[in-house]
Structures are given as C-alpha cells and as structure tokens.
GROMACS .gro file of C-alpha atoms in nm:
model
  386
    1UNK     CA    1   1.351  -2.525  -1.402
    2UNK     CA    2   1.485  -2.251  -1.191
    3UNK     CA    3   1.850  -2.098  -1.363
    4UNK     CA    4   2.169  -2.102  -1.154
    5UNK     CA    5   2.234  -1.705  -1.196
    6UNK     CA    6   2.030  -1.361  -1.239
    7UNK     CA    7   2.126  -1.035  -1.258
    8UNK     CA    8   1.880  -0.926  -0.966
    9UNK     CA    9   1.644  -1.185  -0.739
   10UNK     CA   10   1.332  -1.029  -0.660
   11UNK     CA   11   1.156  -1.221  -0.341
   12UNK     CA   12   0.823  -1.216  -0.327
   13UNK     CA   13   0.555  -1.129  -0.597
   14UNK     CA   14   0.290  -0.862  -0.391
   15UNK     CA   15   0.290  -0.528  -0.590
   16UNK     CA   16   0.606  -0.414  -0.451
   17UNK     CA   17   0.811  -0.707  -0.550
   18UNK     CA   18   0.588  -0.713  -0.945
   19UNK     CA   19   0.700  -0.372  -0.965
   20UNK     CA   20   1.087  -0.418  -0.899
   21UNK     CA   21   1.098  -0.687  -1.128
   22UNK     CA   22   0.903  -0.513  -1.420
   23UNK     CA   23   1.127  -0.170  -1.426
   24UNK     CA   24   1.437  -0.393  -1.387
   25UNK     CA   25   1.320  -0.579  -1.701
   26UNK     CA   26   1.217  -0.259  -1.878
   27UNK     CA   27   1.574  -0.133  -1.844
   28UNK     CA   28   1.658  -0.544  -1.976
   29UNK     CA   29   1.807  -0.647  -1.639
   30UNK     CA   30   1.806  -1.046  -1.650
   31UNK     CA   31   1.573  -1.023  -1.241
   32UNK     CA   32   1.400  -1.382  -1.141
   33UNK     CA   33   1.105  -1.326  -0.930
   34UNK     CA   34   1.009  -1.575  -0.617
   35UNK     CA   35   0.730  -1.661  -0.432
   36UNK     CA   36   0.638  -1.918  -0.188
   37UNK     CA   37   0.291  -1.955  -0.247
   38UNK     CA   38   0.170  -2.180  -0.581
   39UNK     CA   39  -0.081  -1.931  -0.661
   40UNK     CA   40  -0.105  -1.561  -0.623
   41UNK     CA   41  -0.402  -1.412  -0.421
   42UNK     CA   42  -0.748  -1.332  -0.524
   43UNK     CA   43  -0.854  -1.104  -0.220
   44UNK     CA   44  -0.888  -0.727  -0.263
   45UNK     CA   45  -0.648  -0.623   0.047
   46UNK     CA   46  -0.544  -0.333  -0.089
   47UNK     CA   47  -0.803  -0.126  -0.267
   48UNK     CA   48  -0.654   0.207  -0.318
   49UNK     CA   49  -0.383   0.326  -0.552
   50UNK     CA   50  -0.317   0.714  -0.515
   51UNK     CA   51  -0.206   0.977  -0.773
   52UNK     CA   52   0.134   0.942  -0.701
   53UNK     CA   53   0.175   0.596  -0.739
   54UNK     CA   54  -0.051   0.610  -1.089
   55UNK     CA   55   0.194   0.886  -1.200
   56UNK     CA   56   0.489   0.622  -1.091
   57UNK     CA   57   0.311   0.282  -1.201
   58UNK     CA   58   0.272   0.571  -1.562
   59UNK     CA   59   0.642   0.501  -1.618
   60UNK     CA   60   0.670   0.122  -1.622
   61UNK     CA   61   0.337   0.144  -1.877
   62UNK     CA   62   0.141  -0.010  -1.613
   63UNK     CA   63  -0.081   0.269  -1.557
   64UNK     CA   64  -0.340   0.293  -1.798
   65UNK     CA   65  -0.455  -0.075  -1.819
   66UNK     CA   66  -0.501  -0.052  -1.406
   67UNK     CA   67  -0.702   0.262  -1.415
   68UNK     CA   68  -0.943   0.074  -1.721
   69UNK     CA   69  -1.063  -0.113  -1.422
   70UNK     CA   70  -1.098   0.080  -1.125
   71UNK     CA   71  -1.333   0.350  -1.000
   72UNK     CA   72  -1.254   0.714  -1.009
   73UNK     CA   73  -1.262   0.866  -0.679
   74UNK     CA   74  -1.267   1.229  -0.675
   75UNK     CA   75  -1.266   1.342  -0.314
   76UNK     CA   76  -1.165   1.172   0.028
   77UNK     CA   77  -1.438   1.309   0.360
   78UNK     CA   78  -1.349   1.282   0.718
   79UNK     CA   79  -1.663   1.211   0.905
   80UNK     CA   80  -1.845   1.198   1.240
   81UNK     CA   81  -2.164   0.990   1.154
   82UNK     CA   82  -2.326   1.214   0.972
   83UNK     CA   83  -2.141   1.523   0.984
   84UNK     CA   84  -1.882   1.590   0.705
   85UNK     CA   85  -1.587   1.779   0.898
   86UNK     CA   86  -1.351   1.744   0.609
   87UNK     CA   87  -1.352   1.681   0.216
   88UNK     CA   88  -1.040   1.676   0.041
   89UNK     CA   89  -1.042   1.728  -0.350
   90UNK     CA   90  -0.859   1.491  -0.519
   91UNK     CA   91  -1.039   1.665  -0.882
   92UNK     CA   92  -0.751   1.971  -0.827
   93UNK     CA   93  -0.456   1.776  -0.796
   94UNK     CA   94  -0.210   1.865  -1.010
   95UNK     CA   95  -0.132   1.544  -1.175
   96UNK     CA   96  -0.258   1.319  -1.465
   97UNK     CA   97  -0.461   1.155  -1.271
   98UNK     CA   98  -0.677   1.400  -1.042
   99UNK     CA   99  -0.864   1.132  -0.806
  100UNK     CA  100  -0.800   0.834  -0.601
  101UNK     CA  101  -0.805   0.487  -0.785
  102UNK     CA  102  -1.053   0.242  -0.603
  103UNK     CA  103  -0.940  -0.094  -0.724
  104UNK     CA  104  -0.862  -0.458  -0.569
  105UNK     CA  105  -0.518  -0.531  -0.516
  106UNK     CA  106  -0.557  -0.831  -0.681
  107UNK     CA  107  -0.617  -0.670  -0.989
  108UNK     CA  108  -0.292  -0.434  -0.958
  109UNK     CA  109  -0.116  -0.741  -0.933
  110UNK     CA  110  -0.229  -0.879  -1.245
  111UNK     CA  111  -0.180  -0.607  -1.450
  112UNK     CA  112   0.186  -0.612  -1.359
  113UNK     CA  113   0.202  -1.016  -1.349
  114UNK     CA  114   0.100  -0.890  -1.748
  115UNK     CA  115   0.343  -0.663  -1.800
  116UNK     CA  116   0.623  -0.863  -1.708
  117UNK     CA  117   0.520  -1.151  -1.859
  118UNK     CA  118   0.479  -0.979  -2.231
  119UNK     CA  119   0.882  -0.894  -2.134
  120UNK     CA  120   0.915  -1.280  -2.108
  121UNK     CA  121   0.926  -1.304  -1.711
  122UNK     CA  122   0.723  -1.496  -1.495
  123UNK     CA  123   0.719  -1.533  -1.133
  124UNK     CA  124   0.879  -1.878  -1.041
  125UNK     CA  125   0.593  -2.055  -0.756
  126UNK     CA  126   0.611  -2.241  -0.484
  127UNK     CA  127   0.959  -2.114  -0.469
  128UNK     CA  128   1.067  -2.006  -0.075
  129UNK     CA  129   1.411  -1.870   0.003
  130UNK     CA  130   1.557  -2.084   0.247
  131UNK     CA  131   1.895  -1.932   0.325
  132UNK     CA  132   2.098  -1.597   0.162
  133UNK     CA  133   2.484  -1.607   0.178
  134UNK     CA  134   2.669  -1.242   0.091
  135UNK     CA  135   3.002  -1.326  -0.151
  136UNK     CA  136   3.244  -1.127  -0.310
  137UNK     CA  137   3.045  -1.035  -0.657
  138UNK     CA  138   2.678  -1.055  -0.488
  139UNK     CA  139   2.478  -1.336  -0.350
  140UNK     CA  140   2.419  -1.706  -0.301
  141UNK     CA  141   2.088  -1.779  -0.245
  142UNK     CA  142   1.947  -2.073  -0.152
  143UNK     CA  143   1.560  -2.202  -0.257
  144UNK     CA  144   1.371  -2.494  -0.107
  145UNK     CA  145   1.668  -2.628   0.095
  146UNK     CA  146   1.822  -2.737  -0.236
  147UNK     CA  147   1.851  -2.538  -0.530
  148UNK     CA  148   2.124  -2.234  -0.555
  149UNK     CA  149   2.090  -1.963  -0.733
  150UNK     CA  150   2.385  -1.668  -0.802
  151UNK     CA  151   2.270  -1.280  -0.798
  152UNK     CA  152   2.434  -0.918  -0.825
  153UNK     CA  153   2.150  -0.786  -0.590
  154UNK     CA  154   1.870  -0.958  -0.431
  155UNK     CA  155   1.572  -0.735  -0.342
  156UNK     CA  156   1.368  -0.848   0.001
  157UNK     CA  157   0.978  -0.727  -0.117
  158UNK     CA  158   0.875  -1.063   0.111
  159UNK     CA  159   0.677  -0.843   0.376
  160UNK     CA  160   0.670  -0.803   0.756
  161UNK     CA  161   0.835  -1.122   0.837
  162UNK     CA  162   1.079  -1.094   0.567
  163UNK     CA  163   1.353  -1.377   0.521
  164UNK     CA  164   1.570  -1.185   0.308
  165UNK     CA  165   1.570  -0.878   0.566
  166UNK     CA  166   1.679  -1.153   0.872
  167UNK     CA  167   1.897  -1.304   0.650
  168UNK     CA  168   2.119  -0.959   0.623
  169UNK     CA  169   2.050  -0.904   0.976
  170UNK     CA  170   1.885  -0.576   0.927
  171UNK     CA  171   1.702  -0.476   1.300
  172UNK     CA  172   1.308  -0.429   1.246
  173UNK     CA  173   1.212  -0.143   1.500
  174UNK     CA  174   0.948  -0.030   1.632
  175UNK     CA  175   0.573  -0.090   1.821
  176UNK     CA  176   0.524  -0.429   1.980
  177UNK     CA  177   0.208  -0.429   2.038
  178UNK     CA  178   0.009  -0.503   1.712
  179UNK     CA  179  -0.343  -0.312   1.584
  180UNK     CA  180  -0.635  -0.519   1.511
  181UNK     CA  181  -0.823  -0.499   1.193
  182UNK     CA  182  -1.106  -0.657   1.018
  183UNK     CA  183  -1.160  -0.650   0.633
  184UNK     CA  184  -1.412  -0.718   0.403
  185UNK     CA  185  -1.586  -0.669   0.076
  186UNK     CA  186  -1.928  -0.642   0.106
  187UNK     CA  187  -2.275  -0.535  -0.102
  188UNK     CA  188  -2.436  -0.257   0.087
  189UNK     CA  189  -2.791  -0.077   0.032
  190UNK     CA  190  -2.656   0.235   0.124
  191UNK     CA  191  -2.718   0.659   0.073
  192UNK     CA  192  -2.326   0.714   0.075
  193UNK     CA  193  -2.168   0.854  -0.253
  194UNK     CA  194  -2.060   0.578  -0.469
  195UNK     CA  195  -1.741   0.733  -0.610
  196UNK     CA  196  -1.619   0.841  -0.199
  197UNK     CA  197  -1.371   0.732  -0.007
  198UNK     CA  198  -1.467   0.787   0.313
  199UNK     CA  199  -1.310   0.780   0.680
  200UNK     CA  200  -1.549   0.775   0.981
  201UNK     CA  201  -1.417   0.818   1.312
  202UNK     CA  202  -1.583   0.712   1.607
  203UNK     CA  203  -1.548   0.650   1.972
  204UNK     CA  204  -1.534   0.289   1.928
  205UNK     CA  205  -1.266   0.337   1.656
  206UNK     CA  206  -1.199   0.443   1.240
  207UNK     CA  207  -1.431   0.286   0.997
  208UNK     CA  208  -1.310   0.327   0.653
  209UNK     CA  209  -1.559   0.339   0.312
  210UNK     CA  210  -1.415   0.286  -0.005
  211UNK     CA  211  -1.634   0.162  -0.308
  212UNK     CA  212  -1.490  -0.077  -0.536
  213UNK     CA  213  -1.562  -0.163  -0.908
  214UNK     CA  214  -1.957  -0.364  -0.997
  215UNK     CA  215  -2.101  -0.231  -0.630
  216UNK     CA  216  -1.882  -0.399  -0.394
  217UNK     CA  217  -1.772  -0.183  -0.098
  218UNK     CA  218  -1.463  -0.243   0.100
  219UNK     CA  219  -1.490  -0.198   0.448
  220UNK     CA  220  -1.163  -0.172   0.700
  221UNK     CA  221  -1.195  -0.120   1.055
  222UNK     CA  222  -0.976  -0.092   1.438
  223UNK     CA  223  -1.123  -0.332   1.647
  224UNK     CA  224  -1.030  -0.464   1.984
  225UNK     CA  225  -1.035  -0.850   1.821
  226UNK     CA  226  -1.150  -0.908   1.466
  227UNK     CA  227  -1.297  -1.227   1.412
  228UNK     CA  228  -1.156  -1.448   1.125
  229UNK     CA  229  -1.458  -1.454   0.868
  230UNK     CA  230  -1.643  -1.137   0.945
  231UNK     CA  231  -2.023  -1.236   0.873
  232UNK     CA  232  -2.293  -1.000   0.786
  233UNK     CA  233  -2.428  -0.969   1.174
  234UNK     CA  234  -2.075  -0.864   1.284
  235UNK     CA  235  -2.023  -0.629   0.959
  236UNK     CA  236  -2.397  -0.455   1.017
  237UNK     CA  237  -2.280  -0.358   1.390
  238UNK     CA  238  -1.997  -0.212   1.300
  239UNK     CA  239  -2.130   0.050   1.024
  240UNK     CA  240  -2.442   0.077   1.277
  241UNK     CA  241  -2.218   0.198   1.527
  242UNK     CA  242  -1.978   0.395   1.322
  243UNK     CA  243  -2.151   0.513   1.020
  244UNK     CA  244  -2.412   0.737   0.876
  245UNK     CA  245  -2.732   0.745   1.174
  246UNK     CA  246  -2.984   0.916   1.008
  247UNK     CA  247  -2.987   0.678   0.703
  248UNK     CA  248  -2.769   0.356   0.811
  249UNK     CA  249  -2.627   0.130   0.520
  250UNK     CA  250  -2.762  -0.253   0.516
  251UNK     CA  251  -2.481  -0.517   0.462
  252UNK     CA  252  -2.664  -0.779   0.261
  253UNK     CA  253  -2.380  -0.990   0.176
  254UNK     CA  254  -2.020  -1.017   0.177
  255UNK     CA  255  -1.820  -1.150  -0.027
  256UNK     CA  256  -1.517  -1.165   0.123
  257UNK     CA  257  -1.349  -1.088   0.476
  258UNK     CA  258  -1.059  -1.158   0.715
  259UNK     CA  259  -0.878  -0.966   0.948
  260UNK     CA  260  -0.474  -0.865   1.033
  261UNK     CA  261  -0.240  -0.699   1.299
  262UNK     CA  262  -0.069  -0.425   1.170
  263UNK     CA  263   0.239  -0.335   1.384
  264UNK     CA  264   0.432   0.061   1.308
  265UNK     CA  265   0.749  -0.088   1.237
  266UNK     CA  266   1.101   0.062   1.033
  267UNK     CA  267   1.418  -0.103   0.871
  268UNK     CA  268   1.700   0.059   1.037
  269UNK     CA  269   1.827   0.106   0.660
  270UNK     CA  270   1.692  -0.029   0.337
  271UNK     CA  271   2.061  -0.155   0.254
  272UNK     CA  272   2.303  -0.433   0.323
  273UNK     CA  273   2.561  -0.425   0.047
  274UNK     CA  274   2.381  -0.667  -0.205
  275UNK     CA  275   2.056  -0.654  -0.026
  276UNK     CA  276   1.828  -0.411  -0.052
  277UNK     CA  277   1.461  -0.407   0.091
  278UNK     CA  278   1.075  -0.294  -0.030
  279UNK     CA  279   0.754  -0.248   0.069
  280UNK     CA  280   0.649  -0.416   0.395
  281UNK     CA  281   0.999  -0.591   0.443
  282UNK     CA  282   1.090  -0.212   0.534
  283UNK     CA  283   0.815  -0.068   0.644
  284UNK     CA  284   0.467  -0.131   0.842
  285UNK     CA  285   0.224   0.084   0.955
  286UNK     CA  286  -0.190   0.162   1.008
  287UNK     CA  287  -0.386   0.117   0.692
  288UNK     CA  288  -0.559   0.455   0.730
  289UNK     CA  289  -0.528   0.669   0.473
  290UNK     CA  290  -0.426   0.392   0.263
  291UNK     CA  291  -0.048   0.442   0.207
  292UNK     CA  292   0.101   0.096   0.263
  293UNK     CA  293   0.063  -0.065  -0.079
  294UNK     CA  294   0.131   0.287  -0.258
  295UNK     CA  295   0.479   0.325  -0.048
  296UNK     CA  296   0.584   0.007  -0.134
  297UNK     CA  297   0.552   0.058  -0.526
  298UNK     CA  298   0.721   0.395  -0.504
  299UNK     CA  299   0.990   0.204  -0.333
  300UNK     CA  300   1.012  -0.062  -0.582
  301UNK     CA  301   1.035   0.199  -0.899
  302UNK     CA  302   1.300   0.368  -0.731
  303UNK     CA  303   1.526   0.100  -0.637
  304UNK     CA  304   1.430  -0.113  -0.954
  305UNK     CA  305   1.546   0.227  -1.156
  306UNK     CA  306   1.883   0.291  -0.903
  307UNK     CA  307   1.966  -0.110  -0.950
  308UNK     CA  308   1.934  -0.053  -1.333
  309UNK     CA  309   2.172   0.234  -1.333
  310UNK     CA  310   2.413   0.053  -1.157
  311UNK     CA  311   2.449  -0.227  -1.409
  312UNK     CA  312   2.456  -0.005  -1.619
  313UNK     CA  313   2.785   0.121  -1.509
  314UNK     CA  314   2.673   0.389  -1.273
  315UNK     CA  315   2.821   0.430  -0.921
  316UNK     CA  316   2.699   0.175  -0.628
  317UNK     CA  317   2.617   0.541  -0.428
  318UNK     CA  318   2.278   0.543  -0.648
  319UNK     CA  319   2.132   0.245  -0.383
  320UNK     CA  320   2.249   0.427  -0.081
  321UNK     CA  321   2.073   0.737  -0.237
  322UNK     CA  322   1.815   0.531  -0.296
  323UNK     CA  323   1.753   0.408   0.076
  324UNK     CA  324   1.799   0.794   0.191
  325UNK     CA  325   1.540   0.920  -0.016
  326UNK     CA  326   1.254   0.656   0.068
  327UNK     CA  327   1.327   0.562   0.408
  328UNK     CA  328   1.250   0.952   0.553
  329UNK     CA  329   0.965   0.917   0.338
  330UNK     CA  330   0.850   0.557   0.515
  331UNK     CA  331   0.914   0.725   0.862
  332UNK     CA  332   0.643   1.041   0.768
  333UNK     CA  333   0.431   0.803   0.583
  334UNK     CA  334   0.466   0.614   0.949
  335UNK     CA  335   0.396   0.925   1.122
  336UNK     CA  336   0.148   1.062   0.898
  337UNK     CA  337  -0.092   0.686   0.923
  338UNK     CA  338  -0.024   0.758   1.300
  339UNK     CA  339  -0.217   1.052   1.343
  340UNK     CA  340  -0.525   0.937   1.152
  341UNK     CA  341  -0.546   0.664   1.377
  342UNK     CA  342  -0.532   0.887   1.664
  343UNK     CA  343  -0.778   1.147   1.518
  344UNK     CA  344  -1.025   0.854   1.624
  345UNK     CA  345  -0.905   0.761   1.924
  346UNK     CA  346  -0.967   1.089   2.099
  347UNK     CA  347  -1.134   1.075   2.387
  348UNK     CA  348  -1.466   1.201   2.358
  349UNK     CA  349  -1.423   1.526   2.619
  350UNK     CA  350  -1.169   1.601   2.320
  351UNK     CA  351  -1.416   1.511   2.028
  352UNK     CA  352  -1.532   1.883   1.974
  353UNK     CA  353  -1.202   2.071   1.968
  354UNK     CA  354  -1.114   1.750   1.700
  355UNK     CA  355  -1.383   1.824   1.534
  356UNK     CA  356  -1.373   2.222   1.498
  357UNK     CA  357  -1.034   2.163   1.398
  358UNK     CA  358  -1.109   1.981   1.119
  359UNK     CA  359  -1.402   2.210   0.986
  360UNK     CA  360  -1.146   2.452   0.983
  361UNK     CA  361  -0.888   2.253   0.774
  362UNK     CA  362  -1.172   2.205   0.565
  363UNK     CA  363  -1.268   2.581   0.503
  364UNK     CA  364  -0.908   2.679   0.403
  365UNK     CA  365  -0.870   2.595   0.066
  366UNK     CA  366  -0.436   2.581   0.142
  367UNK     CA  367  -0.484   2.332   0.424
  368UNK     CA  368  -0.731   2.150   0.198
  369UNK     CA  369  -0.491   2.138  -0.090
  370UNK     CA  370  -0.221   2.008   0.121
  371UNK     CA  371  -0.360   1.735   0.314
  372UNK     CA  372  -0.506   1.587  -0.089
  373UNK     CA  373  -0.158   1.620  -0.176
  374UNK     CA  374  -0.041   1.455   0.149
  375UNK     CA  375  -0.286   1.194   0.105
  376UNK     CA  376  -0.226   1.145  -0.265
  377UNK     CA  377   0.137   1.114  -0.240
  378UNK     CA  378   0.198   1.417  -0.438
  379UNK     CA  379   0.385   1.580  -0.172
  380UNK     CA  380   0.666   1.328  -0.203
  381UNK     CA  381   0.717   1.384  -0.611
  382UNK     CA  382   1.090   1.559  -0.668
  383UNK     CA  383   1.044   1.923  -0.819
  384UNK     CA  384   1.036   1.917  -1.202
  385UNK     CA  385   1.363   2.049  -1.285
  386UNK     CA  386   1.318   2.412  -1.460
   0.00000   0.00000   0.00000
C-alpha cells in the first residue's frame, strides 16, 4: 500500500531516478520511488558508464558490484573505416577507475534496485503520477487518479516527456526536429579489439562499437529512419557500409534491437521551489560519446546529496546551487554530443581537413589527455581542495 507522506518522491526508477533515491536513503531521508511501468526493463540501452560517474556511483557504494560485471575498456578510437585518426587513453586517467565501463544499463539498474532495497526501499510499480499540486510545506501529489501522497521535494527523473517537469511548468527548449537512431545487441565474427569502444564516422552517418560482457556487441547508429526490430540483413549493411573494409565484421545474430529519436533539448532551470528535475527530464541530447545516462547520475548524486543537506537543516540555497552547477554542465555536455555528431556529418570535400585534424589531436599527447578526460567526465570533477 502506497503511504500518505515522504520526505522526498522520486518519479521514475531509470538510473537517474535509482540513484536519487539511494543517496537520499544513505543520508536516511524517508524518499518513495515511482514508476509507471510493472516491471523494470531488461534491454541494454545504455551500455557505457564513464570514470566519472564510477568515481560518483563510488560514493553511494554502488560502484564496485557494477564494475564486477562489466568489461574494462581502456581506450576510445575515432575511425574512418579502417584508418584510426584518434585513440584516446582512458589507462592514464587520473582516477580509480582508468577505463570506460562497458555494461548494460539494465544491469546498472539492478545493482542500485540492490542497494536500495538492502536500505529497505523498493520502487512502488505500476505507480504513474497523475497530477502535482505545489502547497505551503511541499507537495501534493497525486498517483493513478486516486491516491495522494504528501512530499517536502519531489524529484522529476521521469525522462523526455516528463510529467513532473509539465506539471511545474518548466519550458523544455530546444531542437524540434528529432535524430534517428537504431540500436541493437548483436554477436559479431569480427577483427575489432574486444575491450574498444569505438566511433566510426562515415558519409552515411556515426556508427558506434562498444563490446559488452559474454561477446555481445552493442551497436548504435544515425540513420535517416530506423526500422523497429533491426534484423541481421539491415544490421550487416550498416557495419558494411560504415565499418572496417579490409576485414568486415559478420552479424550472425542479434539479440536485441529497437530504435529512438533523440531531440537536443534543455530545462530552462532544474528548479521550481519543491520540484527539482534529473536526467532526461532536464536534459536530451545525441548518444555519441555516450554521456546521457552518465549526466543524469551525476545529476541525481548531486541533488540527492543538496536535498539531504537541506533536511538536514542546511539552507534551501544548496538546490539552487545545485541546478547552477549541473545545468552549465548539461548545456556543454549538449554542445560537446553536438560536435561528434557533426564530425560525421561533414561533407566529404571536408573529410580530409576532418581527418588531418584529428591525427593531429591524436599525436599531441595534451589534446589527447583532454578529450579522455572530456569524454570520461573527469573534466567536470570539482578541484580536490588543498
């Protein structure tokens, strides 16, 4: 039975909402978690979790358990069929955990489903807010047309069409024209590193590599209109025409695939008094580079850790500090999955001036440092105080 008050209502139970809910309960924050469907997904999505976000997901005690299962990546390459024109080390990061973290996104949200549920929480499903009132101490929110429940804060990690972020009447800027992608996890006989992440760009659009745990690679690319079940004909013309020439990968079965729109789209703030918004309720943008997921649980630590202070008797400034520190960061993470998209889009009169420029990023060990800690998230961690 759902109770008639919480401290803080979490909606929706993706990574970024898990997250919220398990440094909240950490801190011993009474937080109720919501989502609308009755079981949580079993698809990969998201299959990369960067330094950064390992060094964050490190302070809720959720890393170690999520890196058991995934596959060590220890360099990212920018490539033109065959020709490398960038590798980025992730093996020289400075950080615990020097490489990218191939792993399904279904399996970073059970490790935190785990987490919270050894701290006695579980996520309440099929639950759907129906309607959020602001009152004087907080918020009324209303669940299935029927229930009510009372909250100090309620936190809107319910994605790109987000009912808590309408509900507060928070605008939703940006593109409207949507980015086609198709997805899938697939076996491949291929000569490709198994431990690389890898991002081809071609004239017909990015491919992205990235191997996954027991052989399975996950395969993401911009197409003009992605089919709903991706089949093994469809898959094998896409690496034919975008990946390695002289020895071509053979899909020989796949396991899973879909497709989605991705539109480049920003919260005008991440605040509205008792509301505060997460993840893809704040922020959408390309998958390349693979920043989405990771954002949205550096988000959730953040405000789950400012929201914690609060009750604790700290000053209500901490969530406004908290949406001026991450939303800058959403707008260069925006920016930043931008221009790998258009690295691949270049028209191909402008191909070899790309591609010079990125065998030169490549041979200066500076520029490579920076773009692994661009890519890694590193670049966003707040100076160590001396």
């Amino acid at each position: 039975m759902l109770r008639t008050s919480t401290d803080v209502l979490v909606v929706g139970a993706g990574p970024t909402g898990l997250a919220t809910a398990l440094t909240l309960a950490r801190r011993g924050v009474e937080v109720t978690v919501l989502d609308q469907l009755a079981e949580p997904p079993t698809t990969s999505r998201a299959a990369v979790v960067h330094a950064y976000t390992l060094e964050v997901l490190d302070g809720i005690g959720a890393a170690a358990p999520l890196v058991a299962q995934g596959v060590r990546s220890p360099r990212f390459t920018v490539r033109d069929r065959d020709r490398v024109l960038l590798s980025v080390p992730f093996h020289e990061l400075p950080s615990r955990f020097p490489y990218a973290l191939l792993v399904s996104q279904s399996v970073t949200e059970e490790v935190l489903t785990e987490r919270l549920a050894d701290l006695g929480v579980q996520v309440r499903r099929p639950c759907r807010l129906t309607g959020l009132d602001v009152t004087a101490d907080g918020v009324l929110a209303q669940v299935d047309g029927e229930a009510l429940l009372r909250a100090r804060y309620v936190v809107g990690a319910d994605g790109l069409h987000s009912t808590v972020r309408q509900a507060a009447g928070i605008a939703f800027n940006g593109l409207s024209d949507a980015e086609s992608f198709v997805l899938a996890d697939v076996r491949v006989d291929s000569a490709l590193p198994d431990e690389e992440v890898a991002l081809f760009l071609a004239r017909s659009g990015p491919l992205v590599w990235a191997p996954l745990p027991d052989g399975v690679v996950r395969l993401v690319a911009a197409v003009a209109v992605a089919p709903p079940a991706p089949d093994v004909a469809y898959l094998q013309t896409l690496l034919d025409e975008r990946g390695p020439a002289r020895r071509p990968g053979r899909v020989t079965e796949v396991l899973w695939g879909s497709r989605f729109r991705v539109h480049h789209r920003l919260a005008d703030t991440f605040r509205a008094g008792p509301v505060l918004l997460a993840g893809d309720a704040g922020h959408v943008h390309s998958p390349a580079g693979g920043q989405g997921m990771n954002l949205g649980i550096c988000d959730a630590v953040a405000l789950g850790t400012a929201v914690a202070d609060v009750l604790d008797g700290g000053p209500e400034s901490l969530l406004d500090d908290y949406t001026a520190r991450q939303r800058p960061m959403a707008e260069d993470v925006l920016s930043f999955a931008a221009g790998l998209t258009r690295l691949a889009a270049v028209s191909p009169a402008g191909r070899p001036a790309r591609d010079v420029l990125l065998r030169l990023l490549g041979a200066l060990p500076p520029a490579r440092r920076k773009v692994a800690l661009r890519l890694s998230g590193l670049s966003h961690r707040e100076p160590t105080p001396r």
